Amino acid sequence: MNNLSARIRNTTLQEKIISAEEAASLIKAGMNIGTSGFTPSGYPKAVPLALAERIRQEKFTVNLWTGASVGKELDAALAEVGGIAKRLPYQTNAVTRQAINSGRMQYTDLHLSHVAPMARAGFLGGKVDVAIVEACAITEAGHIVPTTSVGNAAAFVQLADTVIVELNVAQPLALEGMHDIVTPGLPPVQAVLPLVNVADRIGVPYIPCSIEKIAGIVVSDIPDDVRPLAAVDADAKAMTGHLIKFLQAEIKAGRMPANLLPLQSGVGSVANAVITGLVDSDFSNLTVYTEVIQDGMLDLIDAGKLTFASGTALTPSPQGLQRFYANLDRYKDKLVLRPQEISNHPEIARRLGIIAMNTAIEFDIYGHVNSTHVMGSKIMNGIGGSGDFARNGYLTCFFSSSVAKDGAISCIVPMCSHIDHTEHDVDVFITEQGVADIRGLSPKERARKIIGNCAHPRYRPRLLDYLERAEKATGGAHTPHLLAEALSWHCRFLETGTMQF
């Protein structure tokens, strides 16, 4: 126990150390399990693995609630044994995705800022029965110090009947102090959130928890299963170049300051590549108010261009995580991790004037965005936090390559096969072809701007032909469509393997 006393500082709790198998035995069939974790960072590992082994033998299911996607030791382990009846609010795991799209697992895709308030209100199908939270320490009062993410952990601990703490000794104790935890109430009584600058701290550096709630502490040393990021390709470089020129024009027009406004960037290789590209720009004294802190933001800090970043999770590549740990004291002064209901809070996004930058699977000629479904039916990952920022940001940009599958798919289509963000939520589209600034435009004006500036030359004439024929057939209607053809591009791909004519 001597080597754990610096991490478990309450002597009563030191007596509650149990095995992962003992912790898993506390979970019953049909329970709602709320865990820490946001992207493959800061999620419990040892207890889910033990639970998966128990489910393999006993054959039962639970409902899994997290912050966002999590690592293989949680999502994949439980999905592989058929242990998840319902999953929410976001996932990226291939095994989980296959179970969802084959009907073996129910999935509720939610705006990430909505999850904790909905759980508090009882909207998600019952209470949180057990919260499983990864920690790097437990304070003298029994409060939980998170690791590399916060996500929904604070809300789940607040709501759960039982809390299991997975104390991960592979996570540096120096992470303590990097978190800012606030747990708002419900209407009609909600806490005012006095966050007016990116670096403001408005809470406490731990997740409040009563000692009585903690049923057991499991000691683990399993590292986060962070994923490598794809190399920055020509399309990403082109999109970054278009973004930089666009933002420079916004500054020149007096629509934002020279150091821009706080940046928000979605998760993934394209989003990271765009942020990384800002290293070579003339921008400086940048700030970030976002969900995930990826390699590109560490690059900006190292280049002396980023003064502060607020998020809910560290989501670097394996190399980026090593760099973060090796320079933790330096990065720690420029980073804070908050609950996702704060990092993605609509009021704060509007107040700070966020520049929202997210990626799309496809968008249509009128400015609707599909960020979740392949060919209209099969979920890819989920909406994540893009909607939290798209609707409430000062400037909302969506990025996509103009084509996919070596040109077999046009990512700009007559009508999206699924819509996550409507035409009313988007200001700017950027592909490797160019920028479509659609602010203040009518639907037909938007269509010509998107086709002319963002579509691939291979598909541009067909998109314009569709628009012109739709205008003629509908007598110049406000949003002209040929309903018999609107989804024909997707149908052609499903039938022939290409959208090309």
Short mmCIF file of C-alpha atoms in Angstrom, two decimals:
data_model
loop_
_atom_site.label_atom_id
_atom_site.label_comp_id
_atom_site.label_asym_id
_atom_site.label_seq_id
_atom_site.Cartn_x
_atom_site.Cartn_y
_atom_site.Cartn_z
CA MET A 1 0.00 0.00 0.00
CA ASN A 2 2.93 2.35 0.58
CA ASN A 3 3.47 2.81 -3.13
CA LEU A 4 -0.24 3.70 -3.60
CA SER A 5 -0.64 6.05 -0.65
CA ALA A 6 0.29 9.05 -2.79
CA ARG A 7 -2.57 8.16 -5.11
CA ILE A 8 -5.18 6.90 -2.61
CA ARG A 9 -4.97 9.52 0.10
CA ASN A 10 -7.95 8.43 2.18
CA THR A 11 -7.10 5.60 4.56
CA THR A 12 -10.65 4.22 4.50
CA LEU A 13 -10.55 3.92 0.73
CA GLN A 14 -7.20 2.15 0.88
CA GLU A 15 -9.15 -0.79 2.30
CA LYS A 16 -11.45 -0.89 -0.72
CA ILE A 17 -8.92 -2.14 -3.25
CA ILE A 18 -10.43 -5.11 -5.08
CA SER A 19 -9.67 -7.12 -8.20
CA ALA A 20 -11.14 -6.31 -11.59
CA GLU A 21 -13.11 -9.55 -11.37
CA GLU A 22 -14.60 -8.55 -8.02
CA ALA A 23 -15.55 -5.17 -9.47
CA ALA A 24 -17.16 -6.80 -12.51
CA SER A 25 -19.24 -8.99 -10.21
CA LEU A 26 -21.02 -5.85 -8.95
CA ILE A 27 -22.57 -5.33 -12.37
CA LYS A 28 -25.89 -7.00 -13.09
CA ALA A 29 -27.72 -7.77 -16.31
CA GLY A 30 -29.61 -4.84 -17.79
CA MET A 31 -27.78 -2.17 -15.83
CA ASN A 32 -26.92 1.23 -17.28
CA ILE A 33 -23.15 1.54 -17.01
CA GLY A 34 -21.70 5.05 -17.27
CA THR A 35 -17.96 5.23 -17.83
CA SER A 36 -15.26 7.82 -18.19
CA GLY A 37 -13.55 8.16 -21.53
CA PHE A 38 -13.71 10.49 -24.48
CA THR A 39 -12.01 9.19 -27.61
CA PRO A 40 -9.52 6.49 -26.60
CA SER A 41 -8.40 8.54 -23.61
CA GLY A 42 -9.10 8.20 -19.92
CA TYR A 43 -11.47 5.24 -20.17
CA PRO A 44 -11.54 2.24 -17.79
CA LYS A 45 -9.81 -0.86 -19.12
CA ALA A 46 -9.26 -3.60 -16.54
CA VAL A 47 -12.85 -3.70 -15.26
CA PRO A 48 -14.46 -3.84 -18.74
CA LEU A 49 -12.10 -6.64 -19.75
CA ALA A 50 -13.11 -8.60 -16.65
CA LEU A 51 -16.77 -7.83 -17.32
CA ALA A 52 -16.44 -9.04 -20.91
CA GLU A 53 -14.98 -12.33 -19.69
CA ARG A 54 -17.85 -12.74 -17.25
CA ILE A 55 -20.41 -11.97 -20.00
CA ARG A 56 -18.70 -14.53 -22.23
CA GLN A 57 -19.48 -17.18 -19.64
CA GLU A 58 -22.83 -15.99 -18.29
CA LYS A 59 -24.39 -14.45 -21.46
CA PHE A 60 -26.07 -11.19 -20.48
CA THR A 61 -26.09 -7.59 -21.65
CA VAL A 62 -25.73 -4.10 -20.20
CA ASN A 63 -26.27 -0.62 -21.63
CA LEU A 64 -23.09 1.38 -22.13
CA TRP A 65 -22.97 5.16 -21.75
CA THR A 66 -19.67 6.98 -22.23
CA GLY A 67 -18.42 10.44 -23.08
CA ALA A 68 -17.68 9.61 -26.70
CA SER A 69 -15.66 6.87 -28.39
CA VAL A 70 -13.43 4.73 -26.17
CA GLY A 71 -10.66 2.18 -26.58
CA LYS A 72 -10.76 -1.47 -27.55
CA GLU A 73 -10.64 -2.69 -23.93
CA LEU A 74 -14.12 -1.22 -23.42
CA ASP A 75 -16.11 -1.00 -26.67
CA ALA A 76 -14.56 -3.88 -28.59
CA ALA A 77 -14.24 -6.20 -25.59
CA LEU A 78 -17.92 -5.90 -24.67
CA ALA A 79 -19.16 -5.85 -28.28
CA GLU A 80 -17.21 -8.97 -29.21
CA VAL A 81 -19.06 -11.01 -26.56
CA GLY A 82 -22.45 -9.48 -27.41
CA GLY A 83 -22.50 -7.70 -24.07
CA ILE A 84 -23.95 -4.33 -25.09
CA ALA A 85 -27.70 -4.01 -25.59
CA LYS A 86 -27.65 -0.25 -26.20
CA ARG A 87 -24.76 2.14 -26.77
CA LEU A 88 -24.61 5.93 -26.55
CA PRO A 89 -23.63 8.64 -27.46
CA TYR A 90 -20.71 8.16 -29.95
CA GLN A 91 -18.42 5.37 -31.09
CA THR A 92 -15.64 4.66 -33.58
CA ASN A 93 -14.97 0.98 -32.97
CA ALA A 94 -15.31 -1.35 -35.97
CA VAL A 95 -16.77 -4.25 -33.94
CA THR A 96 -19.31 -1.96 -32.30
CA ARG A 97 -20.19 -0.35 -35.64
CA GLN A 98 -20.77 -3.75 -37.22
CA ALA A 99 -23.04 -4.78 -34.35
CA ILE A 100 -25.05 -1.57 -34.71
CA ASN A 101 -25.41 -1.82 -38.49
CA SER A 102 -26.41 -5.49 -38.31
CA GLY A 103 -29.13 -4.77 -35.76
CA ARG A 104 -27.44 -6.67 -32.91
CA MET A 105 -26.90 -3.50 -30.86
CA GLN A 106 -29.17 -0.49 -30.44
CA TYR A 107 -27.45 2.87 -30.75
CA THR A 108 -28.54 6.35 -29.69
CA ASP A 109 -26.53 9.04 -31.47
CA LEU A 110 -26.59 12.28 -29.45
CA HIS A 111 -25.14 15.77 -29.44
CA LEU A 112 -22.38 15.39 -26.89
CA SER A 113 -23.31 18.46 -24.86
CA HIS A 114 -26.80 16.99 -24.36
CA VAL A 115 -25.85 13.68 -22.75
CA ALA A 116 -25.22 14.75 -19.16
CA PRO A 117 -28.31 17.02 -18.94
CA MET A 118 -30.45 14.27 -20.48
CA ALA A 119 -29.07 11.72 -18.00
CA ARG A 120 -29.84 14.05 -15.09
CA ALA A 121 -33.39 14.56 -16.35
CA GLY A 122 -33.94 10.80 -16.72
CA PHE A 123 -34.47 11.01 -20.48
CA LEU A 124 -32.11 8.16 -21.41
CA GLY A 125 -34.02 5.16 -20.14
CA GLY A 126 -33.39 4.91 -16.43
CA LYS A 127 -30.70 5.94 -14.00
CA VAL A 128 -26.96 5.39 -13.99
CA ASP A 129 -26.62 2.19 -12.01
CA VAL A 130 -22.82 1.96 -11.91
CA ALA A 131 -20.17 4.51 -12.88
CA ILE A 132 -16.71 3.19 -13.75
CA VAL A 133 -14.15 5.98 -13.82
CA GLU A 134 -10.44 5.98 -14.53
CA ALA A 135 -8.41 8.10 -12.09
CA CYS A 136 -4.81 9.00 -11.42
CA ALA A 137 -5.56 9.77 -7.76
CA ILE A 138 -8.26 9.93 -5.09
CA THR A 139 -8.11 12.83 -2.66
CA GLU A 140 -8.31 12.74 1.13
CA ALA A 141 -12.03 13.54 0.86
CA GLY A 142 -12.63 10.75 -1.65
CA HIS A 143 -12.86 12.97 -4.70
CA ILE A 144 -11.67 11.52 -8.01
CA VAL A 145 -8.84 13.05 -10.05
CA PRO A 146 -9.39 12.12 -13.72
CA THR A 147 -6.67 11.20 -16.18
CA THR A 148 -6.50 12.15 -19.88
CA SER A 149 -10.19 12.94 -20.35
CA VAL A 150 -13.22 14.10 -18.41
CA GLY A 151 -16.13 13.47 -20.80
CA ASN A 152 -19.31 12.64 -18.87
CA ALA A 153 -17.48 11.12 -15.88
CA ALA A 154 -18.45 13.89 -13.45
CA ALA A 155 -22.14 13.61 -14.30
CA PHE A 156 -22.12 9.81 -14.14
CA VAL A 157 -20.43 9.85 -10.72
CA GLN A 158 -22.97 12.41 -9.53
CA LEU A 159 -25.90 10.27 -10.72
CA ALA A 160 -24.68 6.72 -10.05
CA ASP A 161 -25.77 4.51 -7.18
CA THR A 162 -22.36 2.83 -7.18
CA VAL A 163 -18.93 4.06 -8.27
CA ILE A 164 -15.99 1.86 -9.24
CA VAL A 165 -12.68 3.70 -9.52
CA GLU A 166 -10.04 2.26 -11.81
CA LEU A 167 -6.81 3.74 -10.52
CA ASN A 168 -4.40 3.73 -13.44
CA VAL A 169 -0.83 3.94 -12.19
CA ALA A 170 0.40 4.19 -15.79
CA GLN A 171 -1.17 7.65 -15.94
CA PRO A 172 1.15 10.32 -14.49
CA LEU A 173 0.19 11.74 -11.14
CA ALA A 174 1.29 15.08 -12.59
CA LEU A 175 -2.01 15.20 -14.49
CA GLU A 176 -3.57 16.40 -11.25
CA GLY A 177 -4.48 20.06 -11.47
CA MET A 178 -5.17 20.04 -15.21
CA HIS A 179 -8.94 19.57 -14.80
CA ASP A 180 -11.75 22.06 -14.19
CA ILE A 181 -14.91 20.27 -13.07
CA VAL A 182 -18.36 21.87 -12.96
CA THR A 183 -21.61 19.90 -12.75
CA PRO A 184 -24.54 22.20 -13.63
CA GLY A 185 -28.05 21.55 -12.35
CA LEU A 186 -31.34 21.27 -14.23
CA PRO A 187 -33.94 23.91 -15.09
CA PRO A 188 -35.37 25.93 -13.51
CA VAL A 189 -32.28 26.18 -11.29
CA GLN A 190 -29.01 26.09 -13.18
CA ALA A 191 -25.61 27.39 -12.25
CA VAL A 192 -24.39 30.47 -14.09
CA LEU A 193 -21.26 29.56 -16.04
CA PRO A 194 -18.99 32.61 -15.75
CA LEU A 195 -16.52 31.46 -18.37
CA VAL A 196 -15.63 34.48 -20.50
CA ASN A 197 -12.06 33.59 -21.56
CA VAL A 198 -10.69 30.29 -22.81
CA ALA A 199 -8.30 29.96 -19.86
CA ASP A 200 -10.87 30.73 -17.15
CA ARG A 201 -11.31 28.09 -14.43
CA ILE A 202 -14.74 28.00 -12.86
CA GLY A 203 -14.77 24.68 -10.99
CA VAL A 204 -12.61 22.32 -8.97
CA PRO A 205 -9.69 20.09 -10.11
CA TYR A 206 -11.44 16.82 -9.23
CA ILE A 207 -14.75 14.98 -9.64
CA PRO A 208 -16.70 15.36 -6.39
CA CYS A 209 -17.63 11.98 -4.92
CA SER A 210 -18.72 10.77 -1.50
CA ILE A 211 -16.60 8.03 0.04
CA GLU A 212 -19.72 5.94 0.64
CA LYS A 213 -20.46 5.72 -3.09
CA ILE A 214 -17.14 4.10 -3.94
CA ALA A 215 -17.70 0.35 -3.86
CA GLY A 216 -14.22 -0.60 -4.94
CA ILE A 217 -10.90 0.57 -6.34
CA VAL A 218 -9.19 -1.47 -9.04
CA VAL A 219 -5.52 -0.81 -9.68
CA SER A 220 -4.58 -0.88 -13.36
CA ASP A 221 -1.55 -0.06 -15.49
CA ILE A 222 -3.05 -0.39 -18.99
CA PRO A 223 -2.20 2.64 -21.18
CA ASP A 224 -4.66 4.51 -23.39
CA ASP A 225 -5.03 2.80 -26.78
CA VAL A 226 -4.55 6.01 -28.75
CA ARG A 227 -4.60 5.72 -32.53
CA PRO A 228 -2.10 6.92 -35.12
CA LEU A 229 -3.10 9.84 -37.33
CA ALA A 230 -2.91 9.61 -41.09
CA ALA A 231 -0.15 11.53 -42.81
CA VAL A 232 -1.05 15.00 -44.04
CA ASP A 233 -1.95 14.48 -47.71
CA ALA A 234 -2.28 16.89 -50.63
CA ASP A 235 -6.01 17.40 -50.08
CA ALA A 236 -5.49 18.35 -46.42
CA LYS A 237 -2.71 20.77 -47.35
CA ALA A 238 -4.92 22.38 -49.99
CA MET A 239 -7.83 22.73 -47.56
CA THR A 240 -5.54 24.32 -44.99
CA GLY A 241 -4.28 26.77 -47.57
CA HIS A 242 -7.84 27.73 -48.51
CA LEU A 243 -8.74 28.17 -44.83
CA ILE A 244 -5.76 30.42 -44.13
CA LYS A 245 -6.56 32.69 -47.08
CA PHE A 246 -10.20 32.84 -46.07
CA LEU A 247 -9.37 33.77 -42.47
CA GLN A 248 -6.86 36.38 -43.61
CA ALA A 249 -9.64 37.95 -45.70
CA GLU A 250 -11.96 37.92 -42.68
CA ILE A 251 -9.35 39.79 -40.65
CA LYS A 252 -8.84 42.30 -43.45
CA ALA A 253 -12.60 42.83 -43.63
CA GLY A 254 -12.67 43.57 -39.89
CA ARG A 255 -14.80 40.56 -39.02
CA MET A 256 -12.33 39.06 -36.54
CA PRO A 257 -9.14 40.08 -34.71
CA ALA A 258 -5.64 39.38 -35.96
CA ASN A 259 -5.26 36.42 -33.59
CA LEU A 260 -8.63 35.08 -34.80
CA LEU A 261 -11.23 33.84 -32.33
CA PRO A 262 -11.09 30.61 -30.27
CA LEU A 263 -10.72 27.62 -32.57
CA GLN A 264 -12.73 24.41 -32.35
CA SER A 265 -11.61 21.41 -34.33
CA GLY A 266 -13.23 17.99 -34.61
CA VAL A 267 -11.50 14.70 -34.04
CA GLY A 268 -9.62 12.79 -36.71
CA SER A 269 -6.82 13.02 -39.23
CA VAL A 270 -8.33 15.70 -41.48
CA ALA A 271 -9.17 17.99 -38.58
CA ASN A 272 -5.72 17.48 -37.07
CA ALA A 273 -4.05 18.17 -40.43
CA VAL A 274 -5.90 21.46 -40.78
CA ILE A 275 -4.79 22.57 -37.30
CA THR A 276 -1.22 21.42 -37.97
CA GLY A 277 -1.22 23.54 -41.13
CA LEU A 278 -1.70 26.68 -39.05
CA VAL A 279 1.84 26.23 -37.71
CA ASP A 280 3.16 27.61 -40.99
CA SER A 281 0.69 30.49 -41.11
CA ASP A 282 1.20 34.07 -39.94
CA PHE A 283 -1.36 33.68 -37.12
CA SER A 284 -0.13 33.91 -33.55
CA ASN A 285 -1.49 34.21 -30.00
CA LEU A 286 -4.14 31.65 -30.92
CA THR A 287 -6.57 30.09 -28.48
CA VAL A 288 -8.57 26.86 -28.66
CA TYR A 289 -11.94 25.98 -27.11
CA THR A 290 -12.79 22.51 -28.30
CA GLU A 291 -13.44 18.87 -27.39
CA VAL A 292 -10.20 17.11 -28.29
CA ILE A 293 -6.61 18.23 -28.03
CA GLN A 294 -4.64 16.48 -30.78
CA ASP A 295 -1.08 16.55 -32.07
CA GLY A 296 -1.66 19.70 -34.12
CA MET A 297 -2.39 21.71 -31.00
CA LEU A 298 0.82 20.46 -29.38
CA ASP A 299 2.58 21.55 -32.59
CA LEU A 300 1.09 25.03 -32.22
CA ILE A 301 2.22 25.21 -28.58
CA ASP A 302 5.73 24.10 -29.55
CA ALA A 303 5.80 26.75 -32.28
CA GLY A 304 4.84 29.43 -29.76
CA LYS A 305 1.59 30.17 -31.60
CA LEU A 306 -1.00 28.78 -29.18
CA THR A 307 -1.41 30.50 -25.83
CA PHE A 308 -4.08 28.22 -24.32
CA ALA A 309 -6.30 25.27 -25.20
CA SER A 310 -9.43 24.06 -23.43
CA GLY A 311 -10.93 20.65 -24.17
CA THR A 312 -12.44 17.57 -22.59
CA ALA A 313 -9.85 15.02 -23.75
CA LEU A 314 -6.27 14.60 -24.89
CA THR A 315 -6.47 12.65 -28.14
CA PRO A 316 -2.97 12.52 -29.59
CA SER A 317 -1.29 9.88 -31.69
CA PRO A 318 0.98 7.39 -29.89
CA GLN A 319 3.93 9.65 -30.68
CA GLY A 320 1.97 12.70 -29.58
CA LEU A 321 1.10 11.06 -26.26
CA GLN A 322 4.77 10.30 -25.62
CA ARG A 323 5.62 13.91 -26.41
CA PHE A 324 2.90 15.12 -24.05
CA TYR A 325 4.09 12.94 -21.17
CA ALA A 326 7.72 13.93 -21.74
CA ASN A 327 6.84 17.64 -21.58
CA LEU A 328 3.83 17.46 -19.29
CA ASP A 329 4.84 20.31 -16.99
CA ARG A 330 5.22 22.68 -19.93
CA TYR A 331 2.01 21.67 -21.69
CA LYS A 332 0.02 21.55 -18.46
CA ASP A 333 0.28 25.34 -18.07
CA LYS A 334 -1.44 25.81 -21.41
CA LEU A 335 -4.18 23.15 -21.20
CA VAL A 336 -7.34 22.47 -19.22
CA LEU A 337 -9.77 19.54 -19.43
CA ARG A 338 -13.45 20.10 -18.58
CA PRO A 339 -16.65 18.00 -18.60
CA GLN A 340 -18.00 17.76 -22.13
CA GLU A 341 -21.20 19.54 -21.16
CA ILE A 342 -18.91 22.54 -20.47
CA SER A 343 -16.38 22.08 -23.29
CA ASN A 344 -19.29 21.82 -25.76
CA HIS A 345 -21.71 24.15 -24.01
CA PRO A 346 -23.82 26.12 -26.54
CA GLU A 347 -23.94 29.25 -24.39
CA ILE A 348 -20.15 29.33 -24.00
CA ALA A 349 -19.56 28.62 -27.70
CA ARG A 350 -21.79 31.58 -28.58
CA ARG A 351 -20.23 33.86 -25.94
CA LEU A 352 -16.63 33.16 -26.92
CA GLY A 353 -17.32 33.41 -30.66
CA ILE A 354 -15.99 30.01 -31.65
CA ILE A 355 -14.62 29.29 -35.13
CA ALA A 356 -16.07 25.80 -35.58
CA MET A 357 -14.18 23.47 -37.93
CA ASN A 358 -15.55 19.98 -38.51
CA THR A 359 -15.58 17.31 -41.20
CA ALA A 360 -18.37 15.91 -43.34
CA ILE A 361 -18.97 12.60 -45.05
CA GLU A 362 -20.92 14.48 -47.71
CA PHE A 363 -22.78 17.74 -48.23
CA ASP A 364 -25.34 18.73 -50.80
CA ILE A 365 -25.68 21.61 -53.19
CA TYR A 366 -27.97 23.52 -50.82
CA GLY A 367 -25.66 23.31 -47.82
CA HIS A 368 -26.96 20.39 -45.78
CA VAL A 369 -24.33 18.17 -44.14
CA ASN A 370 -24.20 14.43 -43.51
CA SER A 371 -21.52 13.70 -40.94
CA THR A 372 -22.67 10.30 -39.69
CA HIS A 373 -24.11 7.88 -42.27
CA VAL A 374 -22.69 6.03 -45.27
CA MET A 375 -25.20 5.84 -48.10
CA GLY A 376 -27.97 7.00 -45.81
CA SER A 377 -28.35 3.85 -43.71
CA LYS A 378 -25.12 2.68 -42.10
CA ILE A 379 -23.75 4.66 -39.17
CA MET A 380 -20.08 5.53 -39.35
CA ASN A 381 -19.31 7.08 -35.95
CA GLY A 382 -21.90 9.60 -34.84
CA ILE A 383 -22.60 13.32 -34.75
CA GLY A 384 -20.26 13.87 -31.82
CA GLY A 385 -19.89 17.50 -30.84
CA SER A 386 -20.03 19.00 -34.31
CA GLY A 387 -23.64 20.11 -33.87
CA ASP A 388 -22.90 21.73 -30.52
CA PHE A 389 -20.48 24.08 -32.25
CA ALA A 390 -22.03 24.31 -35.72
CA ARG A 391 -25.29 25.82 -34.50
CA ASN A 392 -23.65 28.10 -31.93
CA GLY A 393 -20.30 29.12 -33.38
CA TYR A 394 -19.47 32.59 -34.68
CA LEU A 395 -18.22 31.01 -37.89
CA THR A 396 -18.98 27.41 -38.89
CA CYS A 397 -16.83 25.61 -41.46
CA PHE A 398 -17.15 22.05 -42.77
CA PHE A 399 -14.31 20.29 -44.54
CA SER A 400 -14.33 17.36 -46.94
CA SER A 401 -12.39 16.10 -49.91
CA SER A 402 -14.50 16.61 -53.01
CA VAL A 403 -14.39 12.90 -53.87
CA ALA A 404 -13.87 9.59 -52.08
CA LYS A 405 -13.07 6.00 -53.05
CA ASP A 406 -10.61 7.12 -55.76
CA GLY A 407 -13.25 9.30 -57.35
CA ALA A 408 -16.06 6.75 -57.32
CA ILE A 409 -18.00 8.90 -54.84
CA SER A 410 -18.70 12.61 -55.11
CA CYS A 411 -18.81 14.10 -51.63
CA ILE A 412 -20.98 16.91 -53.01
CA VAL A 413 -24.36 15.51 -54.07
CA PRO A 414 -27.79 16.81 -55.14
CA MET A 415 -29.30 15.77 -51.79
CA CYS A 416 -27.63 14.29 -48.72
CA SER A 417 -28.61 10.71 -47.97
CA HIS A 418 -28.82 11.68 -44.28
CA ILE A 419 -28.79 15.15 -42.72
CA ASP A 420 -27.13 16.04 -39.42
CA HIS A 421 -26.57 19.77 -39.94
CA THR A 422 -29.04 21.80 -41.95
CA GLU A 423 -28.35 24.62 -44.37
CA HIS A 424 -29.10 27.02 -41.50
CA ASP A 425 -26.11 25.85 -39.44
CA VAL A 426 -23.23 26.21 -41.91
CA ASP A 427 -21.34 29.29 -43.11
CA VAL A 428 -18.42 27.94 -45.12
CA PHE A 429 -17.57 24.75 -47.03
CA ILE A 430 -13.97 23.90 -47.86
CA THR A 431 -12.67 21.12 -50.11
CA GLU A 432 -9.33 20.78 -51.83
CA GLN A 433 -11.00 22.53 -54.77
CA GLY A 434 -11.79 25.75 -52.92
CA VAL A 435 -14.00 27.67 -50.51
CA ALA A 436 -17.76 28.28 -50.69
CA ASP A 437 -18.77 31.12 -48.38
CA ILE A 438 -22.55 30.73 -48.29
CA ARG A 439 -23.37 33.32 -45.63
CA GLY A 440 -26.45 35.33 -46.55
CA LEU A 441 -27.12 33.45 -49.76
CA SER A 442 -30.42 32.01 -50.99
CA PRO A 443 -30.60 28.26 -51.70
CA LYS A 444 -30.01 28.68 -55.44
CA GLU A 445 -27.15 31.10 -54.83
CA ARG A 446 -25.63 28.61 -52.36
CA ALA A 447 -25.95 25.80 -54.88
CA ARG A 448 -24.01 27.64 -57.57
CA LYS A 449 -21.32 28.69 -55.11
CA ILE A 450 -20.88 25.16 -53.72
CA ILE A 451 -20.87 23.54 -57.17
CA GLY A 452 -18.50 26.09 -58.66
CA ASN A 453 -16.03 26.30 -55.77
CA CYS A 454 -16.08 22.92 -54.00
CA ALA A 455 -17.19 20.15 -56.38
CA HIS A 456 -14.68 18.01 -58.24
CA PRO A 457 -14.40 18.91 -61.96
CA ARG A 458 -15.47 15.35 -62.80
CA TYR A 459 -18.85 15.88 -61.14
CA ARG A 460 -19.32 19.62 -61.45
CA PRO A 461 -21.12 19.61 -64.84
CA ARG A 462 -23.59 16.95 -63.66
CA LEU A 463 -24.38 18.85 -60.49
CA LEU A 464 -25.00 22.05 -62.45
CA ASP A 465 -27.14 20.13 -64.93
CA TYR A 466 -29.23 18.74 -62.07
CA LEU A 467 -29.71 22.22 -60.61
CA GLU A 468 -30.73 23.79 -63.92
CA ARG A 469 -33.18 21.03 -64.77
CA ALA A 470 -34.65 21.20 -61.25
CA GLU A 471 -35.12 24.95 -61.59
CA LYS A 472 -36.92 24.48 -64.89
CA ALA A 473 -39.08 21.57 -63.68
CA THR A 474 -40.20 23.38 -60.52
CA GLY A 475 -40.73 26.78 -62.11
CA GLY A 476 -37.81 28.31 -60.23
CA ALA A 477 -38.94 27.11 -56.79
CA HIS A 478 -37.12 28.26 -53.67
CA THR A 479 -35.17 25.00 -53.25
CA PRO A 480 -35.61 23.18 -56.57
CA HIS A 481 -35.29 19.40 -56.54
CA LEU A 482 -36.05 16.56 -58.92
CA LEU A 483 -37.31 14.14 -56.30
CA ALA A 484 -37.01 11.12 -58.58
CA GLU A 485 -33.31 11.91 -59.06
CA ALA A 486 -32.31 13.52 -55.77
CA LEU A 487 -30.83 10.32 -54.31
CA SER A 488 -30.07 8.64 -57.63
CA TRP A 489 -26.34 9.23 -57.24
CA HIS A 490 -26.33 7.10 -54.09
CA CYS A 491 -28.49 4.47 -55.76
CA ARG A 492 -26.06 4.33 -58.69
CA PHE A 493 -23.15 3.77 -56.32
CA LEU A 494 -24.95 0.97 -54.47
CA GLU A 495 -25.83 -0.71 -57.78
CA THR A 496 -22.61 -0.20 -59.75
CA GLY A 497 -19.89 0.79 -57.26
CA THR A 498 -19.53 4.30 -58.63
CA MET A 499 -21.41 7.58 -58.87
CA GLN A 500 -19.78 8.34 -62.19
CA PHE A 501 -22.03 8.54 -65.22
#
